[in-house]
Short mmCIF file of C-alpha atoms in Angstrom, two decimals:
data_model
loop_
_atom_site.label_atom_id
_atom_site.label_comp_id
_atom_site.label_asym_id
_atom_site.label_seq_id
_atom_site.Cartn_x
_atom_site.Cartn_y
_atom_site.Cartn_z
CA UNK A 1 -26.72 -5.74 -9.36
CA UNK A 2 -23.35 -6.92 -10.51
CA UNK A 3 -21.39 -10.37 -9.99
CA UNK A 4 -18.35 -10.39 -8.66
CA UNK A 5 -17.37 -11.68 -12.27
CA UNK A 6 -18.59 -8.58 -13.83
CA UNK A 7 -16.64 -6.05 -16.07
CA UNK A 8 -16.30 -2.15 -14.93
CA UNK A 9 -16.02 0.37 -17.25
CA UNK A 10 -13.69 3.20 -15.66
CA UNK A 11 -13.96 7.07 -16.11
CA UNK A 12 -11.23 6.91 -18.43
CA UNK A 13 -13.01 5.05 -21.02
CA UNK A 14 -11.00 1.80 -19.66
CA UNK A 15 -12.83 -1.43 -18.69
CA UNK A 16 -11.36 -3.77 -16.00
CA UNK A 17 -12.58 -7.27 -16.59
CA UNK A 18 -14.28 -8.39 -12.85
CA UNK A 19 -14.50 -6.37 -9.49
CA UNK A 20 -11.41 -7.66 -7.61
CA UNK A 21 -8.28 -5.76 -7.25
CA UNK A 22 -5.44 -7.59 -5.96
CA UNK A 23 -4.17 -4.63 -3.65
CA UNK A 24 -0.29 -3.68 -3.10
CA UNK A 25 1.86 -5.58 -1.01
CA UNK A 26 5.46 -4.84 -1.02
CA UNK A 27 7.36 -7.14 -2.57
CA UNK A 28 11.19 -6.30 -1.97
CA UNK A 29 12.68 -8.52 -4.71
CA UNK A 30 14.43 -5.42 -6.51
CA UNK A 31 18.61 -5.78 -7.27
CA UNK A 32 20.75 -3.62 -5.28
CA UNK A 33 20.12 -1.01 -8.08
CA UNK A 34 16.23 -0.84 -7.87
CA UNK A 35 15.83 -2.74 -10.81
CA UNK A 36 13.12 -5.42 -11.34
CA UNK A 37 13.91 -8.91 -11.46
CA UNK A 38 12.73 -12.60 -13.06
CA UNK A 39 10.96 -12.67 -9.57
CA UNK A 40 8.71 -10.03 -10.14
CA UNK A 41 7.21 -11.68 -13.55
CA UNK A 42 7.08 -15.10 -11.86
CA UNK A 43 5.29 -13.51 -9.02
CA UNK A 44 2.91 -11.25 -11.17
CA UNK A 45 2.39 -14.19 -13.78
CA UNK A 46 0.96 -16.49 -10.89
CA UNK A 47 -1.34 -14.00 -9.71
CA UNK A 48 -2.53 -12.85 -13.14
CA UNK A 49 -3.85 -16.46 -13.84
CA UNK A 50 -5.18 -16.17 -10.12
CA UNK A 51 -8.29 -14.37 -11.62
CA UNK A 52 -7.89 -10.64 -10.03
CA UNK A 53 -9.14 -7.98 -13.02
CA UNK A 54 -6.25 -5.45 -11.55
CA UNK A 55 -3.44 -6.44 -9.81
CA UNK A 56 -1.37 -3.29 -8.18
CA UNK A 57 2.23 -3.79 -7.45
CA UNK A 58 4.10 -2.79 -4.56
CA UNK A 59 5.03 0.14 -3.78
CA UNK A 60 7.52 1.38 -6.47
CA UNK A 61 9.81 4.39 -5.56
CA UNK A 62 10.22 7.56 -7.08
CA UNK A 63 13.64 8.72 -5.36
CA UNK A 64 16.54 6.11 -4.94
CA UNK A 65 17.59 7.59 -2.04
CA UNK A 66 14.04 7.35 -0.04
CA UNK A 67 12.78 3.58 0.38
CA UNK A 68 9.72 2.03 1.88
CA UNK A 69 12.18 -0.60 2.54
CA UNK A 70 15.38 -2.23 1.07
CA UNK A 71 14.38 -4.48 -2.04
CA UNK A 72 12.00 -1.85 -3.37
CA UNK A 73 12.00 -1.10 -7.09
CA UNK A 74 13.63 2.34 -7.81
CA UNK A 75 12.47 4.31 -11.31
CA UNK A 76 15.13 7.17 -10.97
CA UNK A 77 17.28 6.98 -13.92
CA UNK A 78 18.63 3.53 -13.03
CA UNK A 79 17.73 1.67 -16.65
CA UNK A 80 15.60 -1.52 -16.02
CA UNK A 81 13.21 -0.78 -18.81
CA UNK A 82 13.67 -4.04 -20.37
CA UNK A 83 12.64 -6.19 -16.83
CA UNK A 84 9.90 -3.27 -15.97
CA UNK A 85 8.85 -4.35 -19.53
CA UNK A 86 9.13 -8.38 -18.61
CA UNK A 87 7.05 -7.67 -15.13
CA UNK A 88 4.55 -6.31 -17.37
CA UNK A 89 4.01 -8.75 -20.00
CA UNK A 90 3.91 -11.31 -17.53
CA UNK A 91 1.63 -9.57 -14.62
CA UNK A 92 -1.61 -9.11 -17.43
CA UNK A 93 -0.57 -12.95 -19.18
CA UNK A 94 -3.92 -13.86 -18.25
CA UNK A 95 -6.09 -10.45 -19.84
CA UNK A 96 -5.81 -7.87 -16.34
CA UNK A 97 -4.86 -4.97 -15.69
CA UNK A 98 -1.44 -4.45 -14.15
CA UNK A 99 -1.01 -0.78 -12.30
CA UNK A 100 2.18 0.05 -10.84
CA UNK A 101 1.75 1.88 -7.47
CA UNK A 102 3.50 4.79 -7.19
CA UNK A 103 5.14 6.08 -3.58
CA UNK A 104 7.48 7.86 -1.74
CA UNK A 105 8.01 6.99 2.04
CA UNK A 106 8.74 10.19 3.27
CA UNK A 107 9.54 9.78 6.88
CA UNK A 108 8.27 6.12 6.79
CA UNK A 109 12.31 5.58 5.42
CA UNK A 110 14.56 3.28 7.76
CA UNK A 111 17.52 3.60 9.04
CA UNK A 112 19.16 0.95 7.09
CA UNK A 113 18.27 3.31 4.39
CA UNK A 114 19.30 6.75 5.44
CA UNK A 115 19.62 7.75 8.72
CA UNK A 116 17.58 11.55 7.70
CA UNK A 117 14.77 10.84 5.52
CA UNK A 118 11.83 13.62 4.32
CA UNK A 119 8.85 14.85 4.93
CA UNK A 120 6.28 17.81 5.18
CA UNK A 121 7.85 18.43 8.88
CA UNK A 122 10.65 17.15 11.19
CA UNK A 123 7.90 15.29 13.32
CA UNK A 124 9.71 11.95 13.81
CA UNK A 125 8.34 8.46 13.26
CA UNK A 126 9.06 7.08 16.93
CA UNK A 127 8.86 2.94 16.38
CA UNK A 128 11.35 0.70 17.95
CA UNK A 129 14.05 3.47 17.05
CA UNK A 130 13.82 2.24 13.53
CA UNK A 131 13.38 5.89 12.02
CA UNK A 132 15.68 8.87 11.93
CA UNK A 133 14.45 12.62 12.55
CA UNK A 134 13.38 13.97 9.27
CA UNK A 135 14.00 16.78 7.27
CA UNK A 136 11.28 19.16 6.25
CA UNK A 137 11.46 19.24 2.75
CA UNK A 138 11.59 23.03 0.75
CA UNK A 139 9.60 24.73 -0.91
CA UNK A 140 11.79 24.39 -3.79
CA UNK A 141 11.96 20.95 -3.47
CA UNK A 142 8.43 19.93 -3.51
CA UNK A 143 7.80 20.72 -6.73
CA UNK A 144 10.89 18.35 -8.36
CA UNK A 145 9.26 15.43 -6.29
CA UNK A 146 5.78 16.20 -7.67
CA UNK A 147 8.09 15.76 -11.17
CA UNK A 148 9.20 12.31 -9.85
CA UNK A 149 5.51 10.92 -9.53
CA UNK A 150 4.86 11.87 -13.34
CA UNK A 151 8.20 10.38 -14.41
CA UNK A 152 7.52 7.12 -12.79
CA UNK A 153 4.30 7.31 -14.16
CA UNK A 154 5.38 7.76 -17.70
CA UNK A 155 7.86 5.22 -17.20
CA UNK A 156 4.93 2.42 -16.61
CA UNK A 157 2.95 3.41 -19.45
CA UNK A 158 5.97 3.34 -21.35
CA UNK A 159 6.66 -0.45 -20.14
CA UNK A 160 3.58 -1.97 -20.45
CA UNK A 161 1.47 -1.49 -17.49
CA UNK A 162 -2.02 0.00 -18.05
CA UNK A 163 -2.73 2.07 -15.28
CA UNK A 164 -1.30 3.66 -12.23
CA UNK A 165 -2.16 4.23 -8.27
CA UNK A 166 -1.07 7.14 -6.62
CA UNK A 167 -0.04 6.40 -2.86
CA UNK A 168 -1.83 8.55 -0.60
CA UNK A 169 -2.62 6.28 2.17
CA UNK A 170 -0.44 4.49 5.11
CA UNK A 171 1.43 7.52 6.27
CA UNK A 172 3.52 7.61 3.49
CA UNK A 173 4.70 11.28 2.24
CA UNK A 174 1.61 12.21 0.49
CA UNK A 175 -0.42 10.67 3.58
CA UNK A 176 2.01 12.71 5.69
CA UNK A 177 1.15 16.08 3.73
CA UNK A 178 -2.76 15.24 4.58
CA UNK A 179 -2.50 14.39 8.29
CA UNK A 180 -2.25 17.98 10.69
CA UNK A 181 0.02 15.72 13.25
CA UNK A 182 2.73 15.18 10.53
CA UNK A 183 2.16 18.61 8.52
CA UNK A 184 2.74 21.49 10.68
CA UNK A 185 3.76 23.50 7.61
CA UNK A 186 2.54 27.66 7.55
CA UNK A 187 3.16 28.06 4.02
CA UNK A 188 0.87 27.21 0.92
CA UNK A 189 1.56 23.35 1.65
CA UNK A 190 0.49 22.81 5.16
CA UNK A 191 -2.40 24.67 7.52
CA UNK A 192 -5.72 24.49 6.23
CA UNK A 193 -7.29 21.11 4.35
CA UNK A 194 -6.85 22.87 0.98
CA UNK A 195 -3.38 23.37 1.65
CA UNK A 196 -2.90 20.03 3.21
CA UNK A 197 -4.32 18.49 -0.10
CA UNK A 198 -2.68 20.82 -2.41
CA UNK A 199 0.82 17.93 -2.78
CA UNK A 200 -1.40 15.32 -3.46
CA UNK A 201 -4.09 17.09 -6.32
CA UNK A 202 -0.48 18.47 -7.63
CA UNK A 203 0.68 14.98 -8.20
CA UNK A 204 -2.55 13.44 -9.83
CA UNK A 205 -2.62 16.60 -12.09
CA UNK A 206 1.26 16.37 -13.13
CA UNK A 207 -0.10 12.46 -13.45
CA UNK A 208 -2.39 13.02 -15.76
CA UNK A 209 -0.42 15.11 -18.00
CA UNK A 210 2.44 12.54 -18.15
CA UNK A 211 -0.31 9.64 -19.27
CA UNK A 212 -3.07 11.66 -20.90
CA UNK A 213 -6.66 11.25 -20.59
CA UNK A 214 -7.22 7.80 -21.42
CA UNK A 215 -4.92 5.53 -19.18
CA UNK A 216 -5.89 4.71 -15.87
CA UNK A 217 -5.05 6.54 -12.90
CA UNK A 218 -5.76 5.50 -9.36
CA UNK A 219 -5.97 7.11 -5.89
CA UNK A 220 -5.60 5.20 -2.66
CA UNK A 221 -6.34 7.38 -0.02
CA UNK A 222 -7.14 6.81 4.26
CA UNK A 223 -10.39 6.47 5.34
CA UNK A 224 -8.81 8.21 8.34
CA UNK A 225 -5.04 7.84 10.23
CA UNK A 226 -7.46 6.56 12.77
CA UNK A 227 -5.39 9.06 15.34
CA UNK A 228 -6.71 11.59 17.34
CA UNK A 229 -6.14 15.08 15.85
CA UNK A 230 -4.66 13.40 12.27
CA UNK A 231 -6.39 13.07 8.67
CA UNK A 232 -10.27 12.28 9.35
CA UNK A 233 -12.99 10.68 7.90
CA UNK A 234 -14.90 14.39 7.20
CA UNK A 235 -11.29 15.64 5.61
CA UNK A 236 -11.09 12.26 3.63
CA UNK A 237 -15.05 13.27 2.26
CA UNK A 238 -13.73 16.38 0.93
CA UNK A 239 -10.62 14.98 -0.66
CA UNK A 240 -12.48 12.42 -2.25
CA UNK A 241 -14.84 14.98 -3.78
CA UNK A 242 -11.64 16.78 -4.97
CA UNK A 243 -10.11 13.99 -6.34
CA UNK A 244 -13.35 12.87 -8.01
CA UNK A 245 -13.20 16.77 -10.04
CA UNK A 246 -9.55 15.49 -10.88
CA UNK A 247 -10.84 12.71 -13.07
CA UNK A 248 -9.44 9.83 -11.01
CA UNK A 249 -10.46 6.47 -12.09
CA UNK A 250 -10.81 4.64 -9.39
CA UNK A 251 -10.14 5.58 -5.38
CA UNK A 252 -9.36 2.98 -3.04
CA UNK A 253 -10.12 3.42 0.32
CA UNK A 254 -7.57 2.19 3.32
CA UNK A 255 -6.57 3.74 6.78
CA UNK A 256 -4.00 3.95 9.13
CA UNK A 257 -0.15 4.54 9.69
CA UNK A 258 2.22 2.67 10.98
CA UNK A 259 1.56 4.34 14.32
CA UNK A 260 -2.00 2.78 13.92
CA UNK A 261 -1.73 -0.29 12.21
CA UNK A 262 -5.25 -0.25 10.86
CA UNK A 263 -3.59 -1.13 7.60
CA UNK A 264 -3.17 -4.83 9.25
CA UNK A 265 -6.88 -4.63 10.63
CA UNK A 266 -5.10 -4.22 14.38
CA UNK A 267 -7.17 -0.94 14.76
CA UNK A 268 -10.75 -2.19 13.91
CA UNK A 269 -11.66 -2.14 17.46
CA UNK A 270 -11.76 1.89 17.00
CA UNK A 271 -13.35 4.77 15.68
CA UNK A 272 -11.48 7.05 12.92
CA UNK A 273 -10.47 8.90 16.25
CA UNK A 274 -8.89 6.16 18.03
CA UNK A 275 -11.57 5.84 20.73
CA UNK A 276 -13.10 2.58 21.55
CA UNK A 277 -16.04 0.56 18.75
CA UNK A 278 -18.95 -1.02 20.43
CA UNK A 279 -18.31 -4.97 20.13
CA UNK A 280 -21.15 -5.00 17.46
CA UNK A 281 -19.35 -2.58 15.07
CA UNK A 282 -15.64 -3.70 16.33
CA UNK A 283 -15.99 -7.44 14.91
CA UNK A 284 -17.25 -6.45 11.73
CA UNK A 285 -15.54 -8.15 8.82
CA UNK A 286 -14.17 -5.67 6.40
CA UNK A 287 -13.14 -3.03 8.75
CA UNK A 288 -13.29 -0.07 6.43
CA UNK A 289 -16.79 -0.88 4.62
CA UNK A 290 -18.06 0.60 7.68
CA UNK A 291 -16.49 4.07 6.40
CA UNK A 292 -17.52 3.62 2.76
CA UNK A 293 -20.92 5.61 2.95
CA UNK A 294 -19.38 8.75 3.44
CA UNK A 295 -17.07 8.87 0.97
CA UNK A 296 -19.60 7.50 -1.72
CA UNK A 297 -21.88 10.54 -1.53
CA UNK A 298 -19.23 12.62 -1.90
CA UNK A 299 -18.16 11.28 -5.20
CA UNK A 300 -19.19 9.58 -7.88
CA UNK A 301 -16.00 7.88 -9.53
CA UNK A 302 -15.64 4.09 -8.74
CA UNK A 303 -14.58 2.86 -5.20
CA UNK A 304 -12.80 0.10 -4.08
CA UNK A 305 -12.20 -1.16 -0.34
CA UNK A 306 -9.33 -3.50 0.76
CA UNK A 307 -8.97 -4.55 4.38
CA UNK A 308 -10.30 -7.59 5.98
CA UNK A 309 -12.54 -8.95 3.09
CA UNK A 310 -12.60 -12.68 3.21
CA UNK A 311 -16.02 -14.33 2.93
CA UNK A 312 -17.66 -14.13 -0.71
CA UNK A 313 -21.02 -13.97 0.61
CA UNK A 314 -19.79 -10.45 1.86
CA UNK A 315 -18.05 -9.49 -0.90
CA UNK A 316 -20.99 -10.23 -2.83
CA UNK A 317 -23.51 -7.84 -0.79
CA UNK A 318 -21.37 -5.35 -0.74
CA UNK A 319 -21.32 -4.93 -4.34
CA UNK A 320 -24.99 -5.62 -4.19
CA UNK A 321 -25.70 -3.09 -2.00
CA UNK A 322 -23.54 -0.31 -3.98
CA UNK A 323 -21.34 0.58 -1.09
CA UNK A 324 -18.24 -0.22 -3.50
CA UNK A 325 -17.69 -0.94 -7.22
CA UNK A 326 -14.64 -2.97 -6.73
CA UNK A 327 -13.20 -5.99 -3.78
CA UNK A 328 -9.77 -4.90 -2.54
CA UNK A 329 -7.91 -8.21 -1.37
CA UNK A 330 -4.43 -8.27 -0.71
CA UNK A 331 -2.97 -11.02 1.96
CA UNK A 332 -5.09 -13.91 1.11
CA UNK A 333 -3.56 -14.25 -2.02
CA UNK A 334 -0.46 -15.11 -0.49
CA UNK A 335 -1.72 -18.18 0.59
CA UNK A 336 -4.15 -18.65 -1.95
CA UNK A 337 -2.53 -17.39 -5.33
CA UNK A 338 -5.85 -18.33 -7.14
CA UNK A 339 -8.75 -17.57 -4.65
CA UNK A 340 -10.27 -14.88 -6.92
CA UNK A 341 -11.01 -17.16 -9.46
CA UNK A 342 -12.31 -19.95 -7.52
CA UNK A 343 -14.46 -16.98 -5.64
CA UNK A 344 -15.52 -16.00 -9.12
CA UNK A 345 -16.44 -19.60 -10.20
CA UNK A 346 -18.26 -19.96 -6.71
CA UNK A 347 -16.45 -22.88 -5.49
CA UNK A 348 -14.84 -20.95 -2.66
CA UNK A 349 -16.72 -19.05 0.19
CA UNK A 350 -14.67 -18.24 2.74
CA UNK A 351 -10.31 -17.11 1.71
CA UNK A 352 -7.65 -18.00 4.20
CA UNK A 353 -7.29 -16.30 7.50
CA UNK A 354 -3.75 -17.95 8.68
CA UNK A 355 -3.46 -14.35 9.92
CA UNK A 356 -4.85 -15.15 13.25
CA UNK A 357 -2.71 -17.64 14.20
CA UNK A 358 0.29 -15.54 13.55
CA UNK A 359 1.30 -14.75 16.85
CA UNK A 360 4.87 -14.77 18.50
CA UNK A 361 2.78 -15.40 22.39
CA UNK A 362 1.06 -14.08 24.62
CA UNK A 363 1.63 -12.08 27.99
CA UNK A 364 3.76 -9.49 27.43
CA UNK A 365 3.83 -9.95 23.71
CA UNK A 366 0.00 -10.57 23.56
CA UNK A 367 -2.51 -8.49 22.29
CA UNK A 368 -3.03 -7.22 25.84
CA UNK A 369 0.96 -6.39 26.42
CA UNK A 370 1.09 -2.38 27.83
CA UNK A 371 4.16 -1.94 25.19
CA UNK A 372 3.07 -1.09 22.44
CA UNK A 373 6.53 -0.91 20.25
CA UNK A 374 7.04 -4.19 21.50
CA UNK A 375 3.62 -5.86 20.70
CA UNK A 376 4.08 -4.43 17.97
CA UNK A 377 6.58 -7.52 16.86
CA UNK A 378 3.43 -9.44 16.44
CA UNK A 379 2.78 -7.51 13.28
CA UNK A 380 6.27 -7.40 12.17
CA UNK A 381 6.06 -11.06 12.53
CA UNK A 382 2.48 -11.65 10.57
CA UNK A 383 4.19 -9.37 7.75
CA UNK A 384 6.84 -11.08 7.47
CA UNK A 385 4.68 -14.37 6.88
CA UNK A 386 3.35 -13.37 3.88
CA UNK A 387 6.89 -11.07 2.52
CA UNK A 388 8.08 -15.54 2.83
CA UNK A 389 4.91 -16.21 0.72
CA UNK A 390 5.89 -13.65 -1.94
CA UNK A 391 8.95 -15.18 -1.97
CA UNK A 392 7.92 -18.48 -2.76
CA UNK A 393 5.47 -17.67 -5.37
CA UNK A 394 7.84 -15.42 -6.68
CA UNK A 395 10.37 -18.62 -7.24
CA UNK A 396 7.47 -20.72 -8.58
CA UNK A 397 7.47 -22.84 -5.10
CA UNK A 398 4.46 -24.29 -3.17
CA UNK A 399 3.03 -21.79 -0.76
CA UNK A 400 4.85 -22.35 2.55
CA UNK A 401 1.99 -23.13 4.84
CA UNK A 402 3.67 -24.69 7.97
CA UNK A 403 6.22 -21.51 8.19
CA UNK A 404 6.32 -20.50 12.17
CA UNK A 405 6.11 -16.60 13.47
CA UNK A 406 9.42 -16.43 14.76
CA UNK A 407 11.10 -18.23 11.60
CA UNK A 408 9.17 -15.85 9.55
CA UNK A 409 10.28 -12.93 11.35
CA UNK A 410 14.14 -13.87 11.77
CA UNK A 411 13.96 -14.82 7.81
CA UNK A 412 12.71 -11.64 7.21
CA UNK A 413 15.22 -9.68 9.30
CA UNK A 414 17.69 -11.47 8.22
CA UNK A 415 17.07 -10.80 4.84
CA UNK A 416 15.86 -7.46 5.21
CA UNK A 417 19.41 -6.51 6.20
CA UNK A 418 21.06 -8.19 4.11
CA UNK A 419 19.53 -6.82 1.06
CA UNK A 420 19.76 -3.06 3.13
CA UNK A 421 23.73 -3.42 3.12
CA UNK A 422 23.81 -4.26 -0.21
CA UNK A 423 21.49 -1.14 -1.25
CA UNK A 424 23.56 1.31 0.56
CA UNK A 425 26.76 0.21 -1.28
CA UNK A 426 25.13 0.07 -4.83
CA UNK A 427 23.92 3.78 -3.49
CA UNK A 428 27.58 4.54 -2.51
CA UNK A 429 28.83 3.41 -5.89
CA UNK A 430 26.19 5.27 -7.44
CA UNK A 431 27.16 8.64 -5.76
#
């Protein structure tokens, strides 16, 4: 049975030194440009001697013109090489892994970033009116963004990282190729599963020939959209198993979009189809493990689960038991920057759940409230918490620990905008 200290070898031929992987959070402290910064090696250095064996960055973008949000780093013929290159000397100081996570939002794209973003279909991301109508992508163009995922790719083995993760999870464009509710395509990209899959096997295979057989690559794929009628659990089985003939290293195993926040662990009182746990099942502490059995008979590469993992006595029956190879935490290590290795060392059981006190109120902004889009500002506002975190570790400051909801959140808006203005005129300078 292994320790949570223990070393993995990967398909690849790779080994990763223990069984935590620090899982992406987006970081948004790109320049105007999409170019990494002195904060990203700060941030990455500080987790590396936190302990984690792989650390996965945020989100980085494949297309300039398509964010996840303003602040994100851009590889699309802007330069940077030189500060990717910093970022990864400094995110595997300590002997990890660093893999950059690779992504495009698809329809997932703001309006402070372009009022028409892309996607399999024009099916609109309704939330708060923050999203514009999208365009359904060609069949020409689907191809050239396939291109995009193998550039970026090259890119980080070219810089110094030594692996890569393939975003397929969150509702993000490859999640929106998977899900039925998103795809409504009739052509060879959309209708059945197979076709459904087609964009994402294309990208691991276009992945694999950038990087060749002996770097790792990385899958992180829903559990389900935990919607009714969207990408299920018996559709993620069959990916896995497809991905698994691919090659992939290692598949980690999320859920959600941002229509069902499971991603936050706001949807653990549900099934994969939305309808209602029994209390038993619903309280359960990692809120995907519960998934996990499926997928593992279906493949055999290594599996890792983030979401909701925060007592090591858990962590360390789950690998016990075989249900994963590797711990996915993500959150606690914005309040903790070195809980992994006191978890390895054994001289902390339980990580920090500041989580649950992030609340803006209660009544009609509690967990109760009938509006949705609105309660959903809860959320926003936990988010936003930890984006303050990153921040702080990022500038080598103590971990803000007495930071309120609502400061968080206006921080964070305030910011967010900010930053979005500036993006749009380095974009307008750039066209």
């Amino acid at each position: 049975m292994p320790n949570l200290g223990d070393s993995l070898e990967l398909p690849c031929g790779v080994t990763i030194p223990n069984r935590f992987l620090k899982s992406a959070m987006t970081e948004g402290l790109a320049t105007p440009e999409g170019n990494a910064t002195e904060r990203h090696a700060n941030l990455y250095r500080n987790w590396s001697e936190g302990g984690a064996g792989v650390l996965l960055t945020g989100n980085v973008m494949v297309d300039h013109r398509y964010l996840e949000r303003p602040g994100n780093v851009i590889i699309d013929n802007n330069g940077g090489e030189e500060d990717l290159k910093a970022w990864a000397k400094a995110g595997t100081a300590a002997g990890n892994h660093l893999w950059m996570q690779i992504s495009h939002p698809g329809r997932q794209c703001a309006r402070i970033v372009t009022n028409q973003p892309v996607s399999p279909s024009d099916v609109q991301l309704s939330l708060l009116a923050n999203f514009g109508k999208p365009r359904p992508l060609t069949a020409g163009e689907i191809p050239r963004v396939i291109e995009r995922y193998a550039h970026v790719a090259a890119k980080a083995q070219e810089c110094g990282f030594t692996g890569v993760q393939v975003h397929a999870a969150h509702g993000y464009l490859i999640s929106q190729f998977l899900s039925p509710l998103t795809n409504q395509r009739t052509d060879k990209w959309g209708g059945s599963l197979e076709n459904r899959a087609r964009f994402l096997l294309e990208v691991v295979r276009a992945v694999r020939a950038a990087v060749g057989p002996k770097f790792p690559v990385a899958v992180k794929l829903n559990s389900s959209d935990f919607q009714k009628g969207g990408f299920s659990l018996e559709e993620s089985q069959q990916v896995a198993a497809w991905l698994d003939e691919e090659g992939v290293d290692l598949l980690e195993l999320s859920g959600g979009t941002y229509e069902r926040r499971a991603l936050f662990g706001e949807e653990k009182d549900t099934d994969t189809n939305g309808e209602k746990l029994r209390e038993s099942t619903a309280k359960r502490e990692a809120f995907f493990l519960q998934y996990t059995g499926a997928i593992r008979s279906a493949c055999k590469m290594p599996i890792a689960v983030t979401g909701g993992f925060r007592s090591r006595e858990l962590m360390k029956k789950t690998l016990d038991s075989g249900e994963v190879d590797v711990i996915g935490v993500a959150r606690p290590l914005c309040a903790q920057p070195d809980a992994v290795a006191r978890l390895i060392e054994g001289n902390l059981d339980r990580v920090s759940e500041v989580e649950h006190d992030l609340r803006l109120g209660n009544g009609w902004l509690g967990p109760n409230s009938r509006f949705d889009s609105i309660k959903g500002l809860n959320a926003q506002a936990a988010v936003a918490w930890f984006y303050r975190q990153i921040i702080a570790i990022s500038e080598n400051k103590p971990v803000r620990e007495n930071l309120g909801a609502w400061r968080a959140l206006w921080e964070h808006m305030r910011d967010e905008y900010r930053i979005g203005f500036k993006y749009r005129k380095a974009r307008k300078q750039r066209a």
